[in-house]
PDB file of C-alpha atoms in Angstrom:
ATOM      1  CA  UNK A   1      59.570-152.820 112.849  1.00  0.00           C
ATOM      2  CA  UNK A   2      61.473-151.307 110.321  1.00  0.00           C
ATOM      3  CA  UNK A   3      61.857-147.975 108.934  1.00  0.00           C
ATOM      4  CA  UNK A   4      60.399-149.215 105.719  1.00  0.00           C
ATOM      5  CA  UNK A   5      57.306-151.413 107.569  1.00  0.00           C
ATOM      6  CA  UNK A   6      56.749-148.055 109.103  1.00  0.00           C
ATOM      7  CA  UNK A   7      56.778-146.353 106.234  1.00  0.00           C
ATOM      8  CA  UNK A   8      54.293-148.741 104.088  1.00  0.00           C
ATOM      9  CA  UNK A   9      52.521-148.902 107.564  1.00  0.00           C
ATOM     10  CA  UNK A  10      51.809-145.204 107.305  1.00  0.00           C
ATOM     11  CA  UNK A  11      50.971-144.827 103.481  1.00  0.00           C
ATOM     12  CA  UNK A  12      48.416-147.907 104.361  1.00  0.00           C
ATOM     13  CA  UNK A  13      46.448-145.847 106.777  1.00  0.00           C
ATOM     14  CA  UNK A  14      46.598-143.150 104.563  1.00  0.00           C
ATOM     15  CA  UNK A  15      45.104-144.427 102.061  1.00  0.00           C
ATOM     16  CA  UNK A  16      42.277-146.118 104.176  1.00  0.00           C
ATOM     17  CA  UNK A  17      41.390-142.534 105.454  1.00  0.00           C
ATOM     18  CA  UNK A  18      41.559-140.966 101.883  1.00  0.00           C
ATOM     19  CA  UNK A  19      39.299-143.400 101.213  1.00  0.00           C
ATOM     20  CA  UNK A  20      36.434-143.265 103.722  1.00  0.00           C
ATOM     21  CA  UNK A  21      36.928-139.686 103.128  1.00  0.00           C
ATOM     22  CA  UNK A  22      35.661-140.216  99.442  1.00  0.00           C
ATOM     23  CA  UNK A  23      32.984-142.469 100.589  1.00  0.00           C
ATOM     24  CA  UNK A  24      31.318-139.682 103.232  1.00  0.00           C
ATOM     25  CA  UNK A  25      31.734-137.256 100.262  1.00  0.00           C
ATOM     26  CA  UNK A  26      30.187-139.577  97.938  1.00  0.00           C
ATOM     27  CA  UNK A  27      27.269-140.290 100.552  1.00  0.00           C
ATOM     28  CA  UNK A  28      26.507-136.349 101.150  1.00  0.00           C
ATOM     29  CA  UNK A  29      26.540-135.667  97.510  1.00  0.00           C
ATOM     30  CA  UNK A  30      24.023-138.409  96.822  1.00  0.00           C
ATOM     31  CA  UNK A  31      21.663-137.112  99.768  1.00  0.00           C
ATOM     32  CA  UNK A  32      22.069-133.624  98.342  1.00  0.00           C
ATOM     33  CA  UNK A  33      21.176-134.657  95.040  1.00  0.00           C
ATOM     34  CA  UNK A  34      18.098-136.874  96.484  1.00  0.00           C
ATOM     35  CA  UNK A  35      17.015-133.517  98.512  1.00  0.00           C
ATOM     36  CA  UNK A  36      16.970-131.753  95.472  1.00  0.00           C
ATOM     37  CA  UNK A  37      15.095-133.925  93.732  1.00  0.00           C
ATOM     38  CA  UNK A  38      12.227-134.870  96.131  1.00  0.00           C
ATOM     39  CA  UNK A  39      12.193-131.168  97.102  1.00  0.00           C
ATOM     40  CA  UNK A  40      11.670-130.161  93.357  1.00  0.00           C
ATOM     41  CA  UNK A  41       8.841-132.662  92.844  1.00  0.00           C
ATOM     42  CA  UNK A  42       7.322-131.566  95.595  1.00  0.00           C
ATOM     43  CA  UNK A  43       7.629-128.058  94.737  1.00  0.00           C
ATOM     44  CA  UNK A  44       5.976-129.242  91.169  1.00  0.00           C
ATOM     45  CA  UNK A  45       3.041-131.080  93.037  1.00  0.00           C
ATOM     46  CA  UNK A  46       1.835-128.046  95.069  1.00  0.00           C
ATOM     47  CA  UNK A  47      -1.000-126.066  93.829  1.00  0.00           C
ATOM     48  CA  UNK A  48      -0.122-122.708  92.591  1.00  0.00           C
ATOM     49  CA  UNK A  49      -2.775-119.859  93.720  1.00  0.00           C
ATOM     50  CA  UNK A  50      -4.393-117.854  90.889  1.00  0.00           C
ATOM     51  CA  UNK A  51      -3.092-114.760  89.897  1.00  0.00           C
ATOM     52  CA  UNK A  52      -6.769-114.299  88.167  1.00  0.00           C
ATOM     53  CA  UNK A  53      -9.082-113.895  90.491  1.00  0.00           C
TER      54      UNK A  53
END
C-alpha cells in the first residue's frame, strides 16, 4: 500500500465516522423533539385542579 492508498484509506474512514456521528445526532435530536412533544400533550390533557373552590 502506498502512501497515497493510505492516505485516501484514512480520509475514507473518516468520513464514514463523521458520518454515523451525524446520524446518532440526528436520531437523539428527533427523540428529543418527540419527548417534547408527547410530554407537552400530555401535560395539555391533564386536568388542572380549581383554584375556585
Amino acid at each position: 500500500m502506498t502512501e497515497d492508498e493510505r492516505k485516501i484509506r484514512e480520509r475514507e474512514e473518516i468520513a464514514a465516522r463523521v458520518a454515523a456521528f451525524r446520524a446518532t445526532q440526528e436520531k437523539f435530536q428527533r427523540e428529543r423533539e418527540e419527548y417534547f412533544v408527547s410530554t407537552l400533550d400530555n401535560a395539555r390533557k391533564a386536568e388542572r385542579p380549581s383554584l375556585w373552590p
